[in-house]
Amino acid sequence: MSNIQQNTACSGENSAGQLEVAIIGAGFAGMYMLYCMRKLGLSARIYEAGSGVGGTWYWNRYPGARCDVESIQYSYQFSEELQQEWEWTEKYSPQPDILRYANHVADRFDLRRDIQCNTRVMSAVFNEDSHRWDIQTETGDRISAAFCVMATGCLSSSNTPAFKGIRDYKGNIYHTGKWPHDEVSFNDMTVGVIGTGSSAIQAIPVFASQADHLFVFQRTPNYTVPAHNAALDPEYVRDIKSDYAGLRARAKTKPSGYDLPIPPLSAVETSPEDRFQTFESKWQNGGVGFMAAFNDLLVDAAANETAAEFVRKKIRETVDDPKIAKLLSPDNVIGCKRLCVDTNYWETFNLPNVTLVDVSRTPIEKISQNGLCTNGQEYPLDAIVFATGFDAMTGALLNIDIRGRGGQTLQTKWEGGPKTYLGLAMADFPNLFTITGPGSPSVLTNMLPSIEQHVEWITDCISHMHANGLECIEANREAENEWVEHVNQVADLSLRSTCSSWYIGANIEGKARVFMPYIGGFPKYVEKCNNVVANDYEGFILN
Ligand code: NAP
């Protein structure tokens, strides 16, 4: 690990003015974008709402937070030196380690002098006279930039359901996605958690170990598989580092952008005994690789049910009280909502200080002064944790007043669901790029390689424009419509589009129901992006 001193703040001083490239967000996407723009010799600057870098890993600092993609792969690959010097110590790194890595990158590549923190961007308006983006921040900066790159993240706009009475509550309310920087202790407290998604499933065992009593308010049970996290064997790390490029190249051939073996076998064509052994071995190995036990789990309902039933059996075997086990058992498609990965989640419900409260039929009525009310009963609580997720993929973008040609707002353009060309650009919004935007594989893949691929595509594009004296690039409407249609068509081929998940916006009231990420897989998507370039930026208008 480098001994460069870690500076967790940003040092870019407030400066308004003319820029070549304005970047919104200092997560992994924004930081790499800045690095690449500097390499092109362009003036670029990041505007970041938080007080530090790291994006998701800056905000989601709830106890138990860790990445459920192996850190060896959930990391940048653009710098061989960085890959070699950084030491991941656990298979699935906890949030503080990933945040330390983000800070290391900011220092290692001297990025901070162009990162302006505590600066929320409020609006970005395309100026049709100057052909530039006029950007305004909450702190009063006015920036004019030739290009505007939204590196705002897919899961960064937290969702807090508007329960009645929230304001009257006397205790503290927390959201997993906006966890305080100061340590939060639940010792000797009665705590309530709303939600049982990935965040809650990681946090609940930790809260249970602290709280006097923990109430878990569950609307829909979720499938989770054990992480079996462990310290990384230094010999294994040495092996990876001796051919990191090989690992990265293999990963890029996989639909998930993650080096997981693709199984040649179908679950329905495998005998029950062999199927059980395969599931068991994946289970023992841990992590999201469970869904890679067979090749038909996400396309064939009968195959999917074999995996779902395997997990339900594990729940029945683990949870002592059969009634609680039943309540914790999902009955829908496994992997339709994102599979969760846990450490001792089911076991937690055997503890005497943990109570599961089913709010599926009797929704949470209100938050009272003293706690939470459901089914005519008040649960007195000293603190409430909202683990209620995010307005995914579109929320962070729509929170900014983005206006393209003719003053058209993004809100209007996306009324019926997000419309983009390749999740990268949009008709009527020239010189505006989105990193891992809706319509790209993003959240269905290992985010880091997906981010790098987008950043490099945008960098090549800007470089091409400079080399050819071009001022504006904009998706053409026909190409955008065709891409949106294609994204919807491939989504329909997968069981993933069949349930009420955040992938289709179902968790946000009033949000259009459209399967947002591109499910065709990383290699197919990269091939499409490369072909677009090879065919002279097919589907784009350049001038
Ligand atoms: P989530 O998966 O959307 O879960 C939100 C939970 O809150 C659900 O259980 C939901 O119930 C519940 N909920 C929402 N509104 C409610 C209401 N009004 N009443 C009762 N319950 C309500 O959010 P998340 O857990 O933050 O995870 C989001 C995504 O972030 C994950 O899918 C994953 O992609 C990512 N993530 C990754 C990691 C990791 O790498 N380890 C960790 C955390 C998160 P319903 O299901 O009934 O809507």
mmCIF file of C-alpha atoms and ligand atoms in Angstrom, residues 56-57 60 62 64-69 74 155 159-163 175-177 194-202 217-222 337-341 359 363-364 386-390 392 443 500-503 506-507, ligand 1:
data_model
loop_
_atom_site.group_PDB
_atom_site.id
_atom_site.type_symbol
_atom_site.label_atom_id
_atom_site.label_comp_id
_atom_site.label_asym_id
_atom_site.label_seq_id
_atom_site.Cartn_x
_atom_site.Cartn_y
_atom_site.Cartn_z
ATOM 1 C CA THR A 56 -21.764 5.138 -2.710
ATOM 2 C CA TRP A 57 -19.013 4.253 -0.258
ATOM 3 C CA ASN A 60 -23.499 4.110 2.742
ATOM 4 C CA TYR A 62 -24.068 1.859 7.931
ATOM 5 C CA GLY A 64 -22.163 -4.085 8.261
ATOM 6 C CA ALA A 65 -21.880 -2.366 4.852
ATOM 7 C CA ARG A 66 -19.560 -4.197 2.538
ATOM 8 C CA CYS A 67 -19.386 -4.887 -1.156
ATOM 9 C CA ASP A 68 -20.708 -8.236 -2.255
ATOM 10 C CA VAL A 69 -18.570 -8.301 -5.372
ATOM 11 C CA TYR A 74 -14.460 -4.533 -7.682
ATOM 12 C CA LEU A 155 -28.100 4.100 -6.243
ATOM 13 C CA ASN A 159 -35.862 6.732 -0.797
ATOM 14 C CA THR A 160 -37.614 7.696 2.420
ATOM 15 C CA PRO A 161 -41.290 6.715 2.292
ATOM 16 C CA ALA A 162 -43.488 9.602 3.395
ATOM 17 C CA PHE A 163 -45.036 7.945 6.443
ATOM 18 C CA HIS A 175 -31.313 6.045 6.476
ATOM 19 C CA THR A 176 -28.758 3.390 5.536
ATOM 20 C CA GLY A 177 -27.942 5.377 2.399
ATOM 21 C CA ILE A 194 -37.826 -0.810 8.044
ATOM 22 C CA GLY A 195 -36.908 -2.974 5.065
ATOM 23 C CA THR A 196 -35.237 -6.271 4.302
ATOM 24 C CA GLY A 197 -33.202 -5.505 1.151
ATOM 25 C CA SER A 198 -29.425 -5.835 0.730
ATOM 26 C CA SER A 199 -28.641 -2.924 3.073
ATOM 27 C CA ALA A 200 -30.930 -4.144 5.864
ATOM 28 C CA ILE A 201 -29.746 -7.718 5.511
ATOM 29 C CA GLN A 202 -26.161 -6.586 6.109
ATOM 30 C CA PHE A 217 -40.474 -4.481 9.851
ATOM 31 C CA GLN A 218 -40.636 -6.669 6.756
ATOM 32 C CA ARG A 219 -42.941 -6.042 3.805
ATOM 33 C CA THR A 220 -41.411 -8.578 1.398
ATOM 34 C CA PRO A 221 -38.930 -11.300 2.367
ATOM 35 C CA ASN A 222 -35.788 -11.484 0.271
ATOM 36 C CA LYS A 337 -34.922 -8.614 -7.132
ATOM 37 C CA ARG A 338 -31.194 -8.344 -6.644
ATOM 38 C CA LEU A 339 -29.905 -11.339 -4.678
ATOM 39 C CA CYS A 340 -28.679 -10.330 -1.212
ATOM 40 C CA VAL A 341 -25.507 -11.585 0.420
ATOM 41 C CA VAL A 359 -46.142 -5.487 7.430
ATOM 42 C CA PRO A 363 -48.752 -1.639 6.126
ATOM 43 C CA ILE A 364 -46.937 0.771 8.407
ATOM 44 C CA PHE A 386 -34.963 3.311 7.151
ATOM 45 C CA ALA A 387 -33.321 0.657 4.989
ATOM 46 C CA THR A 388 -35.812 1.566 2.302
ATOM 47 C CA GLY A 389 -33.517 1.813 -0.694
ATOM 48 C CA PHE A 390 -33.162 4.294 -3.506
ATOM 49 C CA ALA A 392 -32.569 3.981 -8.520
ATOM 50 C CA VAL A 443 -26.180 -2.368 -11.932
ATOM 51 C CA SER A 500 -41.790 -5.515 -8.528
ATOM 52 C CA SER A 501 -38.174 -4.493 -8.109
ATOM 53 C CA TRP A 502 -36.257 -1.236 -8.183
ATOM 54 C CA TYR A 503 -34.915 -2.371 -11.588
ATOM 55 C CA ALA A 506 -41.644 -0.332 -8.728
ATOM 56 C CA ASN A 507 -40.346 0.828 -5.341
HETATM 57 P P1 NAP B 1 -33.913 -2.192 -1.493
HETATM 58 O O1 NAP B 1 -33.327 -3.427 -2.011
HETATM 59 O O2 NAP B 1 -34.752 -1.379 -2.402
HETATM 60 O O3 NAP B 1 -34.735 -2.581 -0.192
HETATM 61 C C1 NAP B 1 -35.608 -1.670 0.392
HETATM 62 C C2 NAP B 1 -36.423 -2.374 1.451
HETATM 63 O O4 NAP B 1 -37.277 -1.427 2.066
HETATM 64 C C3 NAP B 1 -37.301 -3.472 0.879
HETATM 65 O O5 NAP B 1 -37.331 -4.545 1.769
HETATM 66 C C4 NAP B 1 -38.653 -2.778 0.782
HETATM 67 O O6 NAP B 1 -39.747 -3.654 0.810
HETATM 68 C C5 NAP B 1 -38.605 -1.936 2.036
HETATM 69 N N1 NAP B 1 -39.555 -0.834 1.977
HETATM 70 C C6 NAP B 1 -39.534 0.228 1.137
HETATM 71 N N2 NAP B 1 -40.591 1.024 1.382
HETATM 72 C C7 NAP B 1 -41.296 0.451 2.389
HETATM 73 C C8 NAP B 1 -42.500 0.771 3.060
HETATM 74 N N3 NAP B 1 -43.218 1.862 2.749
HETATM 75 N N4 NAP B 1 -42.928 -0.054 4.036
HETATM 76 C C9 NAP B 1 -42.224 -1.166 4.357
HETATM 77 N N5 NAP B 1 -41.102 -1.534 3.749
HETATM 78 C C10 NAP B 1 -40.635 -0.731 2.771
HETATM 79 O O7 NAP B 1 -32.782 -1.191 -0.925
HETATM 80 P P2 NAP B 1 -31.337 -1.547 -0.366
HETATM 81 O O8 NAP B 1 -31.414 -2.655 0.607
HETATM 82 O O9 NAP B 1 -30.739 -0.272 0.097
HETATM 83 O O10 NAP B 1 -30.566 -2.074 -1.612
HETATM 84 C C11 NAP B 1 -30.615 -1.391 -2.866
HETATM 85 C C12 NAP B 1 -29.537 -1.914 -3.767
HETATM 86 O O11 NAP B 1 -28.286 -1.375 -3.364
HETATM 87 C C13 NAP B 1 -29.332 -3.411 -3.728
HETATM 88 O O12 NAP B 1 -30.273 -4.116 -4.468
HETATM 89 C C14 NAP B 1 -27.917 -3.514 -4.274
HETATM 90 O O13 NAP B 1 -27.893 -3.391 -5.655
HETATM 91 C C15 NAP B 1 -27.264 -2.295 -3.648
HETATM 92 N N6 NAP B 1 -26.591 -2.686 -2.401
HETATM 93 C C16 NAP B 1 -25.480 -3.451 -2.513
HETATM 94 C C17 NAP B 1 -24.842 -3.865 -1.390
HETATM 95 C C18 NAP B 1 -23.623 -4.700 -1.502
HETATM 96 O O14 NAP B 1 -22.867 -4.679 -2.438
HETATM 97 N N7 NAP B 1 -23.387 -5.493 -0.536
HETATM 98 C C19 NAP B 1 -25.317 -3.519 -0.138
HETATM 99 C C20 NAP B 1 -26.449 -2.731 -0.064
HETATM 100 C C21 NAP B 1 -27.096 -2.319 -1.198
HETATM 101 P P3 NAP B 1 -40.381 -4.203 -0.583
HETATM 102 O O15 NAP B 1 -39.399 -5.215 -1.085
HETATM 103 O O16 NAP B 1 -41.682 -4.755 -0.198
HETATM 104 O O17 NAP B 1 -40.492 -3.031 -1.508
#
